[in-house]
Coordinates of C-alpha atoms in Angstrom, one line a residue:
M1 CA -60.4 46.7 -70.5
K2 CA -60.5 43.4 -72.3
V3 CA -64.1 44.0 -75.2
V4 CA -65.1 40.8 -77.3
I5 CA -66.9 42.0 -79.9
A6 CA -68.6 39.1 -81.9
P7 CA -72.2 40.0 -84.2
D8 CA -73.1 38.6 -86.8
S9 CA -74.1 40.6 -90.1
F10 CA -75.7 43.0 -91.0
K11 CA -77.3 41.7 -94.1
E12 CA -77.2 43.7 -97.1
S13 CA -74.8 46.1 -95.1
L14 CA -72.5 45.1 -93.3
S15 CA -70.3 41.8 -93.3
A16 CA -69.6 40.6 -89.6
M17 CA -66.0 41.6 -89.7
E18 CA -66.9 45.3 -91.1
A19 CA -69.5 45.8 -88.0
C20 CA -67.0 44.6 -85.9
H21 CA -64.5 47.3 -87.4
A22 CA -67.5 49.6 -86.9
I23 CA -68.0 49.1 -83.8
E24 CA -64.1 49.2 -82.7
K25 CA -63.8 52.6 -83.9
G26 CA -66.8 54.4 -81.6
W27 CA -65.5 52.3 -78.9
R28 CA -61.6 53.9 -79.4
H29 CA -63.1 57.4 -79.2
V30 CA -63.7 57.0 -75.6
Y31 CA -61.6 54.2 -74.8
P32 CA -58.5 54.2 -77.4
E33 CA -55.8 51.8 -74.6
A34 CA -59.0 49.1 -74.8
E35 CA -57.7 45.2 -76.0
I36 CA -60.5 44.9 -78.8
V37 CA -61.1 41.1 -80.1
H38 CA -62.4 40.6 -83.5
V39 CA -64.4 37.5 -83.6
P40 CA -67.1 37.9 -86.6
M41 CA -70.3 35.2 -86.1
A42 CA -72.9 33.9 -87.9
D43 CA -75.6 31.1 -87.5
G44 CA -74.8 28.3 -90.4
G45 CA -76.5 30.2 -93.0
E46 CA -75.6 33.4 -95.4
G47 CA -72.8 35.0 -94.8
T48 CA -71.4 32.0 -92.9
V49 CA -68.2 31.2 -94.6
Q50 CA -67.5 35.1 -94.9
S51 CA -67.2 35.2 -91.2
L52 CA -65.4 32.0 -90.2
V53 CA -63.1 32.8 -92.6
D54 CA -62.2 36.7 -91.6
A55 CA -62.0 35.1 -87.6
T56 CA -59.4 32.4 -89.0
G57 CA -57.7 34.0 -91.0
G58 CA -58.6 31.7 -94.1
R59 CA -59.2 32.2 -97.7
L60 CA -62.2 31.8 -99.9
I61 CA -61.9 29.6 -103.5
H62 CA -63.8 30.4 -106.3
R63 CA -65.3 27.3 -108.8
E64 CA -67.3 27.1 -111.8
V65 CA -70.0 24.6 -110.7
T66 CA -73.3 23.0 -111.8
G67 CA -75.6 25.2 -110.7
P68 CA -79.2 25.0 -109.2
L69 CA -81.0 24.8 -113.0
G70 CA -77.7 22.5 -114.6
T71 CA -76.2 25.6 -116.0
P72 CA -72.8 26.5 -114.8
V73 CA -72.6 28.6 -111.8
T74 CA -69.2 30.6 -110.0
A75 CA -69.9 29.0 -106.3
F76 CA -67.1 29.9 -103.2
Y77 CA -65.9 28.1 -100.1
G78 CA -64.3 28.7 -97.5
L79 CA -60.6 27.5 -96.4
L80 CA -60.0 28.0 -92.6
G81 CA -57.0 29.1 -91.2
D82 CA -55.9 25.5 -90.2
G83 CA -55.7 24.6 -93.7
K84 CA -57.6 21.5 -93.1
T85 CA -61.5 22.8 -91.9
A86 CA -63.1 24.0 -95.2
V87 CA -66.4 25.6 -94.8
I88 CA -69.4 25.8 -97.4
E89 CA -72.9 27.6 -97.8
M90 CA -74.9 25.2 -100.0
A91 CA -76.4 28.1 -101.2
A92 CA -73.5 29.4 -103.2
A93 CA -73.4 26.2 -105.5
S94 CA -77.9 25.3 -104.9
G95 CA -79.7 28.5 -103.5
I96 CA -83.0 29.8 -104.7
A97 CA -81.2 33.3 -105.3
L98 CA -79.2 31.3 -108.6
V99 CA -83.0 30.5 -110.3
P100 CA -84.7 33.6 -111.4
P101 CA -88.5 33.5 -109.9
A102 CA -90.4 32.1 -113.3
Q103 CA -87.2 29.5 -113.5
R104 CA -88.3 27.9 -110.6
N105 CA -89.3 24.0 -110.1
P106 CA -87.9 21.8 -107.6
L107 CA -89.0 19.3 -109.7
A108 CA -85.7 19.5 -112.2
T109 CA -83.3 21.7 -109.8
T110 CA -80.6 19.9 -108.7
T111 CA -77.8 20.0 -105.6
R112 CA -75.0 18.8 -108.1
G113 CA -72.9 22.0 -107.2
T114 CA -72.4 21.3 -103.8
G115 CA -71.4 18.3 -104.2
E116 CA -69.0 19.5 -106.7
L117 CA -68.0 21.7 -104.2
I118 CA -67.1 19.1 -101.4
Q119 CA -65.0 17.5 -104.4
S120 CA -62.9 20.6 -104.5
A121 CA -62.7 20.9 -100.8
L122 CA -61.4 17.4 -100.3
D123 CA -58.6 18.5 -103.7
E124 CA -57.6 20.6 -101.2
G125 CA -56.8 17.6 -98.5
V126 CA -59.2 18.8 -95.6
S127 CA -59.7 17.2 -92.9
T128 CA -63.4 18.6 -91.7
I129 CA -66.1 19.9 -93.6
I130 CA -68.7 22.0 -92.4
L131 CA -71.8 22.2 -94.4
G132 CA -74.5 25.4 -93.9
L133 CA -77.7 24.0 -95.3
G134 CA -80.4 26.6 -96.0
G135 CA -81.4 29.0 -98.9
S136 CA -82.1 25.6 -101.3
A137 CA -84.0 26.3 -104.5
T138 CA -84.0 22.1 -104.6
N139 CA -85.9 19.8 -103.5
D140 CA -83.7 16.8 -104.6
G141 CA -82.7 15.1 -101.2
G142 CA -79.2 15.4 -101.9
A143 CA -79.7 13.5 -104.5
G144 CA -77.2 15.8 -106.9
M145 CA -74.9 16.1 -104.5
A146 CA -73.9 12.3 -104.5
Q147 CA -73.8 11.9 -108.1
A148 CA -71.4 14.3 -107.6
L149 CA -69.2 12.3 -105.9
G150 CA -69.5 9.1 -107.2
V151 CA -72.8 7.7 -105.8
R152 CA -74.9 6.1 -108.5
L153 CA -78.4 6.1 -108.2
L154 CA -79.6 3.7 -111.1
D155 CA -83.0 3.1 -112.3
A156 CA -84.3 -0.5 -113.0
G157 CA -82.5 -0.7 -116.3
G158 CA -79.8 0.3 -114.9
A159 CA -79.2 3.4 -116.0
D160 CA -78.3 7.1 -113.8
I161 CA -81.5 8.4 -113.0
G162 CA -81.4 12.6 -114.2
H163 CA -81.3 16.0 -112.3
G164 CA -84.1 16.8 -109.7
G165 CA -86.6 15.6 -107.1
G166 CA -88.8 15.1 -109.9
E167 CA -86.3 11.9 -110.2
L168 CA -86.4 10.4 -107.5
H169 CA -89.0 7.8 -108.1
R170 CA -87.1 6.2 -110.7
I171 CA -84.0 4.7 -108.2
A172 CA -84.5 1.1 -108.0
R173 CA -80.9 0.6 -106.4
I174 CA -78.3 2.6 -105.4
D175 CA -74.7 1.9 -106.3
M176 CA -71.6 3.0 -103.6
S177 CA -67.9 1.3 -105.5
G178 CA -67.7 4.7 -106.9
A179 CA -68.0 6.9 -104.1
D180 CA -64.7 9.2 -104.0
P181 CA -62.9 7.1 -101.0
R182 CA -62.1 10.4 -99.4
L183 CA -65.0 11.1 -97.5
K184 CA -64.2 8.6 -95.6
G185 CA -61.5 10.3 -93.8
V186 CA -63.5 13.9 -93.5
A187 CA -65.6 14.6 -90.4
F188 CA -68.8 16.1 -92.2
V189 CA -70.6 19.2 -89.6
A190 CA -74.0 19.8 -90.7
A191 CA -75.3 23.9 -89.3
C192 CA -78.6 23.0 -89.1
D193 CA -81.7 25.0 -87.5
V194 CA -85.1 23.2 -88.0
D195 CA -85.9 20.4 -87.1
N196 CA -88.0 19.0 -90.2
P197 CA -88.3 15.3 -91.2
L198 CA -88.0 14.4 -94.7
T199 CA -90.9 13.7 -95.7
G200 CA -94.9 14.3 -94.7
E201 CA -96.9 17.7 -93.3
R202 CA -93.7 18.8 -91.9
G203 CA -91.5 17.7 -94.3
A204 CA -89.1 18.9 -96.8
S205 CA -91.7 19.8 -99.7
A206 CA -94.7 20.4 -97.8
V207 CA -92.9 23.5 -96.0
F208 CA -90.2 24.6 -98.1
G209 CA -91.8 23.3 -101.5
P210 CA -94.2 26.5 -102.4
Q211 CA -91.4 29.1 -101.8
K212 CA -89.2 27.0 -104.4
G213 CA -91.8 27.3 -107.0
A214 CA -94.1 23.8 -106.4
G215 CA -98.0 23.9 -106.6
P216 CA -100.2 21.5 -104.0
D217 CA -100.1 18.5 -107.2
M218 CA -96.0 19.3 -107.4
V219 CA -95.6 19.6 -103.6
R220 CA -97.4 15.9 -103.0
Q221 CA -95.5 14.3 -106.1
L222 CA -92.2 15.2 -104.4
D223 CA -93.3 14.5 -100.9
A224 CA -93.8 10.5 -102.6
N225 CA -90.6 11.0 -104.4
L226 CA -88.8 11.9 -101.4
A227 CA -90.5 9.1 -99.7
H228 CA -89.3 6.6 -102.0
Y229 CA -85.8 8.1 -101.7
A230 CA -85.7 7.6 -98.1
A231 CA -87.0 3.7 -98.9
M232 CA -84.3 3.0 -101.2
I233 CA -81.4 4.2 -99.0
K234 CA -82.7 2.6 -95.9
T235 CA -82.8 -0.8 -98.0
G236 CA -79.7 -0.1 -99.7
L237 CA -77.3 1.8 -97.0
G238 CA -79.3 0.3 -94.0
R239 CA -80.1 3.9 -92.9
D240 CA -83.3 5.1 -92.3
V241 CA -83.2 8.8 -92.0
A242 CA -87.0 9.4 -93.0
G243 CA -88.3 10.8 -90.0
I244 CA -84.7 12.3 -88.3
P245 CA -85.3 16.0 -86.8
G246 CA -83.8 17.8 -89.9
A247 CA -83.6 15.9 -92.6
G248 CA -86.0 18.1 -94.1
A249 CA -83.6 20.8 -94.3
A250 CA -82.6 22.4 -97.8
G251 CA -85.3 20.6 -99.8
G252 CA -83.6 17.3 -98.2
L253 CA -80.1 17.8 -98.3
G254 CA -80.0 17.2 -94.6
A255 CA -81.1 13.5 -94.9
G256 CA -78.6 13.2 -98.1
V257 CA -75.5 14.3 -95.8
L258 CA -76.8 11.7 -93.2
A259 CA -77.3 8.9 -96.2
F260 CA -74.0 9.5 -98.0
L261 CA -71.7 11.7 -95.7
D262 CA -72.2 10.4 -92.1
A263 CA -72.5 13.7 -91.3
E264 CA -73.5 15.0 -87.5
L265 CA -76.0 17.9 -87.9
K266 CA -75.5 20.4 -85.2
R267 CA -77.3 24.2 -84.5
G268 CA -75.3 26.3 -86.8
V269 CA -74.4 29.3 -84.2
D270 CA -73.1 26.0 -81.9
I271 CA -70.5 25.0 -85.3
V272 CA -69.2 28.8 -85.7
I273 CA -69.1 29.3 -81.6
E274 CA -66.2 26.5 -81.4
A275 CA -64.8 27.1 -85.3
T276 CA -64.5 30.3 -83.7
G277 CA -62.6 29.2 -80.3
L278 CA -65.0 32.2 -79.2
A279 CA -64.9 30.8 -75.9
S280 CA -61.7 31.0 -75.2
H281 CA -61.7 34.5 -75.9
V282 CA -64.8 35.6 -74.0
K283 CA -63.3 34.1 -71.0
D284 CA -61.7 36.8 -69.5
A285 CA -62.9 39.6 -70.9
D286 CA -65.0 42.6 -69.5
L287 CA -67.4 42.9 -72.0
V288 CA -68.9 40.9 -74.9
I289 CA -70.7 42.9 -77.5
T290 CA -73.1 41.1 -80.1
G291 CA -75.5 41.7 -82.3
E292 CA -77.1 41.2 -86.1
G293 CA -79.6 43.0 -88.3
R294 CA -83.1 43.1 -86.1
I295 CA -83.7 41.4 -82.6
D296 CA -86.3 40.6 -81.8
S297 CA -88.6 37.6 -79.9
Q298 CA -87.1 34.9 -82.0
T299 CA -83.6 35.8 -81.4
I300 CA -83.6 33.5 -78.0
Y301 CA -84.1 30.6 -80.8
G302 CA -80.9 29.4 -81.6
K303 CA -79.7 33.2 -83.8
T304 CA -76.3 34.8 -83.2
P305 CA -76.6 37.5 -80.6
M306 CA -78.2 33.9 -78.0
G307 CA -75.2 31.8 -78.9
V308 CA -72.9 34.9 -78.2
A309 CA -74.9 35.7 -74.8
N310 CA -74.8 32.2 -73.2
T311 CA -71.1 31.7 -74.2
A312 CA -70.6 34.7 -72.4
K313 CA -72.6 34.0 -69.0
R314 CA -70.6 30.9 -69.0
Y315 CA -68.0 33.5 -67.6
G316 CA -69.8 36.0 -65.6
V317 CA -69.2 38.8 -68.3
P318 CA -72.2 40.9 -69.8
V319 CA -73.4 41.5 -72.8
I320 CA -74.4 44.2 -74.8
G321 CA -76.4 43.9 -77.3
I322 CA -76.7 46.1 -80.9
A323 CA -78.9 45.8 -83.8
G324 CA -80.2 47.8 -87.1
S325 CA -83.9 47.3 -85.7
L326 CA -85.7 46.3 -81.9
A327 CA -88.9 44.9 -82.7
D328 CA -92.1 44.1 -80.5
G329 CA -90.6 41.6 -77.9
H330 CA -87.4 42.1 -78.1
E331 CA -87.1 42.9 -74.6
V332 CA -87.3 39.0 -74.0
V333 CA -83.6 38.6 -74.5
H334 CA -82.2 40.6 -71.1
E335 CA -84.1 37.0 -69.2
H336 CA -81.6 35.0 -71.5
G337 CA -78.2 37.0 -70.7
I338 CA -78.7 39.9 -73.3
D339 CA -78.0 43.0 -70.5
M340 CA -78.7 45.6 -72.9
V341 CA -80.1 46.4 -76.2
F342 CA -79.1 49.5 -78.5
T343 CA -80.8 50.1 -82.1
I344 CA -77.9 52.0 -84.3
V345 CA -81.1 53.8 -86.4
P346 CA -80.8 57.1 -85.4
G347 CA -84.2 58.8 -85.7
V348 CA -87.0 58.1 -89.1
C349 CA -85.2 57.2 -92.5
S350 CA -85.5 54.7 -95.4
L351 CA -84.8 51.8 -95.5
D352 CA -82.4 52.4 -98.5
E353 CA -80.3 55.1 -96.3
A354 CA -80.3 53.2 -93.0
M355 CA -78.4 50.5 -95.0
R356 CA -76.6 53.0 -97.0
Q357 CA -75.5 54.4 -93.3
A358 CA -74.9 51.0 -91.4
A359 CA -71.2 51.9 -91.0
S360 CA -71.4 55.4 -89.6
N361 CA -74.8 54.4 -87.5
M362 CA -73.0 51.7 -86.0
E363 CA -69.6 53.4 -85.1
R364 CA -71.7 56.5 -83.9
T365 CA -73.6 53.7 -81.4
A366 CA -70.9 52.1 -80.1
R367 CA -69.3 55.8 -79.2
N368 CA -72.4 56.2 -77.2
I369 CA -72.3 53.3 -75.6
A370 CA -69.2 53.6 -74.0
K371 CA -70.0 57.1 -73.2
T372 CA -72.6 55.9 -71.2
L373 CA -70.4 53.1 -69.1
Q374 CA -67.8 55.9 -68.7
C375 CA -70.6 58.6 -66.8
G376 CA -72.1 55.1 -65.3
G377 CA -68.7 54.5 -64.1
S378 CA -67.8 57.9 -62.7
L379 CA -71.3 58.2 -61.0
T380 CA -70.4 55.0 -59.3
K381 CA -67.4 56.4 -57.7

C-alpha cells in the first residue's frame, strides 16, 4: 500500500509537515508496512515557504529588510532543494501582521522589503523566484519593491518619490537604467488567487484598502494614485497592467510584478503542485490524504485540498480529506474529487483546546480512518 499525505497547514496549530507526521503516525498503528510519502502543501499564502522548503529539502534564509512602515524587520524566504529556486511570501517583509492596527496607513506603507528579499535571492544565484502575493499592509502597486531593485520613480523635478501609495501621483518618469541586470535572467512566477484589477470598484484600493486602514476618502485618493501609476507604467514601459486580472492583488503588487519583473500570475496551489512534483508521487499511489483547517463550500475554489484531489483524480486515485472543522456545505467537495471527509475534533471543546490538541487529534483520526478501511476490506471478502 502506497499512501501520499499532502495536506495544507492547519493555521496556528500544525504546519503542513507536522500534519503529515501526525497522519503517518496514526496510519502506521494499522498499516505499519505501508509506503508513506509526505508532500506538504500550500496554496501560495501563509505557510507556502515552509511547505516548499520541507517538501524539497531546502532551507530558510533570514534577512533584515525594510518593513512596511520603513523601519527594519527580520524577514525570511526559502531556497528550495534544487538550489536554483527561491520562494518568497511578500507578507514576510511587507505584511499587515507587521503593522499594529493603530499604525495602518496604506498612504505610507511600502513593499520595499519585498524587493530587498528578491535582491537577496538574486545574490544566491537562483534562476526562478516564486512570489506569494497576499496578506499585504501596502497599496503602493509594488513601487517600493521596484525601487529596492534599482528602478527610479522620478517626480517632475527629477527626484525620487518617497514611500507608500500616497506618493504615486508624483511620478513623472520611470527610469529603468539602474534596474538590477540579473532580473532579466530570472523567471518570476507569482501566486495570485484573486482576479481583481488594479483600479476601480473591484480594484486594490476599494476592495482591500479598508482592511489596511483606509477610509472612504483615502480609498479614492489611493485609487486615483494607482490609476496615475498605471498610466506612467504604460507610457514608460509599454505595459498596460491596469485591467489585467490579479493586478490588484496585494495592494497592486500584482501590477508591479507584471510591469517590472515580467512575472507570470498563476493560482497558488498550481505553483505548489508543480514545485513539489505532486503528480509524480500520486500517479502510482493507492490513496491520497489531504486536508486543511476548515473544509467548506469554498474549498472547491482553488484551495489546497481541491488542487490535490484534481491531481489524484487524473490517475484514478481515491482521496480522503481531513479538516479541523467541517462547515455547512462541505458536501460539495464530493462532487469535485474528495471521496470522504473527516474532522479531527472529537467533541465539544474550546478553540484553544482544539489548537493545542491538534497533533494528537490528527493522529487518532488517521488511525480511525485506517481501521475503517481495514474493516471495510474484510467485509468485502
